[in-house]
Short mmCIF file of N, CA and C in Angstrom, two decimals:
data_model
loop_
_atom_site.label_atom_id
_atom_site.label_comp_id
_atom_site.label_asym_id
_atom_site.label_seq_id
_atom_site.Cartn_x
_atom_site.Cartn_y
_atom_site.Cartn_z
N MET A 1 102.68 91.34 99.25
CA MET A 1 102.32 92.40 98.35
C MET A 1 103.40 92.52 97.27
N ALA A 2 103.01 92.66 96.05
CA ALA A 2 103.95 92.79 94.93
C ALA A 2 104.26 94.26 94.65
N PHE A 3 105.22 94.49 93.76
CA PHE A 3 105.55 95.85 93.32
C PHE A 3 104.30 96.49 92.74
N ALA A 4 104.03 97.73 93.11
CA ALA A 4 102.89 98.47 92.59
C ALA A 4 103.32 99.92 92.36
N SER A 5 102.68 100.58 91.40
CA SER A 5 103.01 101.98 91.14
C SER A 5 101.75 102.76 90.80
N THR A 6 101.84 104.07 90.97
CA THR A 6 100.77 104.98 90.55
C THR A 6 101.37 105.99 89.58
N ILE A 7 100.52 106.52 88.72
CA ILE A 7 100.93 107.57 87.78
C ILE A 7 100.03 108.76 88.03
N ASP A 8 100.62 109.92 88.31
CA ASP A 8 99.86 111.14 88.51
C ASP A 8 99.12 111.45 87.22
N THR A 9 97.84 111.76 87.32
CA THR A 9 97.03 112.00 86.12
C THR A 9 97.22 113.40 85.56
N ARG A 10 98.10 114.20 86.16
CA ARG A 10 98.36 115.55 85.68
C ARG A 10 99.81 115.68 85.24
N PRO A 11 100.15 115.25 84.01
CA PRO A 11 101.54 115.37 83.54
C PRO A 11 101.94 116.83 83.38
N HIS A 12 103.23 117.07 83.37
CA HIS A 12 103.78 118.42 83.28
C HIS A 12 104.43 118.59 81.91
N TYR A 13 104.16 119.72 81.26
CA TYR A 13 104.74 120.00 79.95
C TYR A 13 105.92 120.94 80.10
N ILE A 14 107.04 120.58 79.47
CA ILE A 14 108.26 121.37 79.50
C ILE A 14 108.68 121.56 78.05
N GLY A 15 108.25 122.64 77.45
CA GLY A 15 108.52 122.84 76.02
C GLY A 15 107.88 121.73 75.21
N ASP A 16 108.69 121.00 74.44
CA ASP A 16 108.16 119.89 73.65
C ASP A 16 108.30 118.55 74.39
N LEU A 17 108.64 118.59 75.68
CA LEU A 17 108.77 117.37 76.48
C LEU A 17 107.60 117.24 77.46
N LEU A 18 107.36 116.02 77.89
CA LEU A 18 106.33 115.72 78.86
C LEU A 18 106.98 115.06 80.06
N MET A 19 106.65 115.51 81.26
CA MET A 19 107.17 114.90 82.49
C MET A 19 106.03 114.20 83.21
N VAL A 20 106.26 112.95 83.57
CA VAL A 20 105.27 112.13 84.27
C VAL A 20 105.85 111.76 85.63
N THR A 21 105.04 111.79 86.66
CA THR A 21 105.49 111.49 88.02
C THR A 21 104.58 110.44 88.64
N GLY A 22 105.03 109.85 89.75
CA GLY A 22 104.21 108.88 90.45
C GLY A 22 104.90 108.31 91.67
N THR A 23 104.32 107.29 92.23
CA THR A 23 104.86 106.62 93.41
C THR A 23 105.04 105.14 93.13
N PHE A 24 105.83 104.46 93.98
CA PHE A 24 105.96 103.01 93.90
C PHE A 24 106.00 102.44 95.31
N THR A 25 105.54 101.21 95.43
CA THR A 25 105.61 100.49 96.70
C THR A 25 106.10 99.07 96.42
N ASN A 26 106.84 98.52 97.35
CA ASN A 26 107.35 97.16 97.26
C ASN A 26 106.88 96.37 98.47
N GLY A 27 106.60 95.10 98.27
CA GLY A 27 106.34 94.21 99.39
C GLY A 27 107.65 93.90 100.10
N GLY A 28 107.58 93.19 101.20
CA GLY A 28 108.75 92.89 102.00
C GLY A 28 109.86 92.16 101.28
N SER A 29 109.53 91.41 100.23
CA SER A 29 110.56 90.68 99.49
C SER A 29 110.71 91.17 98.05
N ASP A 30 109.99 92.22 97.66
CA ASP A 30 110.05 92.75 96.30
C ASP A 30 111.13 93.81 96.18
N THR A 31 111.85 93.79 95.07
CA THR A 31 112.98 94.71 94.87
C THR A 31 112.82 95.57 93.62
N GLY A 32 111.60 95.96 93.30
CA GLY A 32 111.36 96.84 92.17
C GLY A 32 110.51 96.19 91.10
N GLY A 33 110.34 96.93 90.01
CA GLY A 33 109.51 96.45 88.91
C GLY A 33 109.50 97.44 87.78
N ASN A 34 108.63 97.21 86.80
CA ASN A 34 108.53 98.02 85.60
C ASN A 34 107.29 98.89 85.63
N ILE A 35 107.43 100.12 85.12
CA ILE A 35 106.31 101.04 84.99
C ILE A 35 106.19 101.41 83.52
N ASP A 36 105.13 100.95 82.87
CA ASP A 36 104.92 101.18 81.44
C ASP A 36 104.37 102.58 81.23
N LEU A 37 105.12 103.43 80.55
CA LEU A 37 104.70 104.81 80.28
C LEU A 37 104.40 105.03 78.81
N SER A 38 104.19 103.96 78.06
CA SER A 38 103.97 104.08 76.61
C SER A 38 102.69 104.84 76.28
N ALA A 39 101.73 104.94 77.19
CA ALA A 39 100.53 105.73 76.95
C ALA A 39 100.84 107.23 76.97
N TYR A 40 101.96 107.61 77.57
CA TYR A 40 102.35 109.01 77.70
C TYR A 40 103.56 109.38 76.86
N LEU A 41 104.56 108.50 76.80
CA LEU A 41 105.85 108.83 76.19
C LEU A 41 106.21 107.84 75.09
N SER A 42 106.79 108.36 73.99
CA SER A 42 107.29 107.47 72.95
C SER A 42 108.67 106.93 73.32
N GLY A 43 109.34 107.61 74.22
CA GLY A 43 110.63 107.17 74.73
C GLY A 43 111.03 108.05 75.90
N ILE A 44 111.72 107.49 76.86
CA ILE A 44 112.15 108.25 78.03
C ILE A 44 113.53 108.82 77.75
N ILE A 45 113.70 110.10 78.04
CA ILE A 45 114.99 110.77 77.88
C ILE A 45 115.73 110.81 79.21
N GLY A 46 115.03 111.06 80.29
CA GLY A 46 115.64 111.13 81.62
C GLY A 46 114.66 110.64 82.67
N CYS A 47 115.19 110.16 83.79
CA CYS A 47 114.32 109.63 84.84
C CYS A 47 115.05 109.62 86.17
N GLY A 48 114.32 109.37 87.22
CA GLY A 48 114.90 109.26 88.54
C GLY A 48 113.90 108.67 89.51
N ALA A 49 114.39 108.25 90.65
CA ALA A 49 113.53 107.71 91.70
C ALA A 49 114.16 108.01 93.05
N ASN A 50 113.32 108.17 94.05
CA ASN A 50 113.77 108.47 95.41
C ASN A 50 113.06 107.56 96.39
N ALA A 51 113.80 107.09 97.38
CA ALA A 51 113.20 106.28 98.44
C ALA A 51 112.52 107.19 99.44
N GLY A 52 111.42 106.71 100.01
CA GLY A 52 110.77 107.42 101.10
C GLY A 52 111.62 107.32 102.36
N SER A 53 111.60 108.33 103.20
CA SER A 53 112.47 108.34 104.39
C SER A 53 112.09 107.28 105.41
N SER A 54 110.87 106.77 105.36
CA SER A 54 110.46 105.78 106.36
C SER A 54 110.50 104.35 105.82
N SER A 55 111.06 104.14 104.60
CA SER A 55 111.09 102.80 104.03
C SER A 55 112.43 102.11 104.28
N ALA A 56 112.46 100.84 103.96
CA ALA A 56 113.64 100.01 104.24
C ALA A 56 114.89 100.52 103.55
N GLY A 57 116.04 100.17 104.08
CA GLY A 57 117.32 100.54 103.49
C GLY A 57 118.24 101.12 104.56
N THR A 58 119.52 100.86 104.44
CA THR A 58 120.46 101.35 105.44
C THR A 58 120.95 102.75 105.14
N GLY A 59 120.81 103.20 103.90
CA GLY A 59 121.19 104.55 103.54
C GLY A 59 122.69 104.75 103.43
N ALA A 60 123.13 105.99 103.52
CA ALA A 60 124.54 106.38 103.48
C ALA A 60 125.26 105.81 102.26
N GLY A 61 124.57 105.73 101.12
CA GLY A 61 125.19 105.26 99.89
C GLY A 61 125.32 103.76 99.78
N VAL A 62 124.85 103.02 100.79
CA VAL A 62 124.96 101.55 100.76
C VAL A 62 123.92 100.96 99.83
N ASP A 63 122.71 101.41 99.91
CA ASP A 63 121.66 100.93 99.03
C ASP A 63 120.69 102.08 98.78
N GLY A 64 119.88 101.94 97.79
CA GLY A 64 118.94 103.00 97.44
C GLY A 64 118.07 102.57 96.29
N VAL A 65 117.59 103.53 95.55
CA VAL A 65 116.70 103.28 94.43
C VAL A 65 117.40 103.68 93.15
N PHE A 66 117.29 102.84 92.14
CA PHE A 66 117.84 103.13 90.83
C PHE A 66 116.69 103.16 89.83
N ALA A 67 116.73 104.11 88.91
CA ALA A 67 115.75 104.21 87.83
C ALA A 67 116.48 104.00 86.51
N LEU A 68 116.03 103.03 85.75
CA LEU A 68 116.65 102.68 84.48
C LEU A 68 115.66 102.88 83.34
N ILE A 69 116.17 103.16 82.15
CA ILE A 69 115.34 103.39 80.97
C ILE A 69 115.36 102.17 80.07
N ASN A 70 114.16 101.73 79.67
CA ASN A 70 114.02 100.65 78.70
C ASN A 70 112.95 101.09 77.70
N GLY A 71 113.34 101.92 76.72
CA GLY A 71 112.38 102.45 75.74
C GLY A 71 111.40 103.41 76.42
N SER A 72 110.13 103.04 76.49
CA SER A 72 109.12 103.86 77.17
C SER A 72 108.70 103.22 78.50
N THR A 73 109.55 102.32 79.01
CA THR A 73 109.30 101.69 80.30
C THR A 73 110.35 102.15 81.30
N LEU A 74 109.90 102.56 82.47
CA LEU A 74 110.78 102.93 83.57
C LEU A 74 110.97 101.70 84.43
N VAL A 75 112.22 101.32 84.67
CA VAL A 75 112.54 100.16 85.49
C VAL A 75 113.06 100.66 86.84
N VAL A 76 112.37 100.33 87.92
CA VAL A 76 112.77 100.74 89.26
C VAL A 76 113.42 99.55 89.94
N GLN A 77 114.63 99.75 90.48
CA GLN A 77 115.33 98.72 91.26
C GLN A 77 115.60 99.30 92.64
N SER A 78 115.32 98.52 93.67
CA SER A 78 115.49 99.00 95.04
C SER A 78 115.72 97.82 95.98
N VAL A 79 115.95 98.14 97.24
CA VAL A 79 116.05 97.07 98.23
C VAL A 79 114.64 96.60 98.57
N ALA A 80 114.52 95.41 99.12
CA ALA A 80 113.21 94.83 99.45
C ALA A 80 112.46 95.72 100.42
N GLY A 81 111.18 95.91 100.14
CA GLY A 81 110.31 96.66 101.02
C GLY A 81 110.41 98.17 100.92
N GLN A 82 111.20 98.68 99.99
CA GLN A 82 111.39 100.12 99.88
C GLN A 82 110.29 100.76 99.03
N ASP A 83 109.78 101.90 99.47
CA ASP A 83 108.75 102.66 98.76
C ASP A 83 109.30 104.02 98.41
N GLY A 84 108.69 104.70 97.45
CA GLY A 84 109.17 106.03 97.12
C GLY A 84 108.43 106.67 95.96
N THR A 85 109.09 107.64 95.34
CA THR A 85 108.53 108.37 94.22
C THR A 85 109.43 108.24 93.00
N TRP A 86 108.89 108.53 91.83
CA TRP A 86 109.66 108.45 90.59
C TRP A 86 109.22 109.57 89.65
N TYR A 87 110.08 109.86 88.66
CA TYR A 87 109.71 110.78 87.58
C TYR A 87 110.38 110.31 86.30
N ALA A 88 109.78 110.66 85.18
CA ALA A 88 110.36 110.37 83.87
C ALA A 88 109.92 111.47 82.92
N PHE A 89 110.83 111.86 82.01
CA PHE A 89 110.42 112.82 80.99
C PHE A 89 110.95 112.38 79.64
N GLY A 90 110.21 112.75 78.61
CA GLY A 90 110.59 112.37 77.26
C GLY A 90 109.66 112.97 76.25
N ARG A 91 109.74 112.47 75.03
CA ARG A 91 108.90 112.94 73.93
C ARG A 91 107.48 112.41 74.10
N ARG A 92 106.52 113.29 73.87
CA ARG A 92 105.11 112.89 74.00
C ARG A 92 104.77 111.81 72.99
N ASN A 93 103.89 110.91 73.40
CA ASN A 93 103.46 109.82 72.54
C ASN A 93 102.36 110.30 71.61
#
């Protein structure tokens, strides 16, 4: 199974910003992927991701999930097989 993500169809408005949320899943050898948010955001201002408590990883600060910004694309990096949730907010597209 490859990296896959979902986008909640109910975005949240915070003043003039839009917040989008969703989930991600990784196959046993997948370590993340890209989530294109250009349909919602012209650019990401802030983002984050969290691993699910039942997914792979040793924890205690050794490994985890990282969320990176690349324009209007959210880049999720994680250990193989890790699943979780993500959020991003920015200017509406």
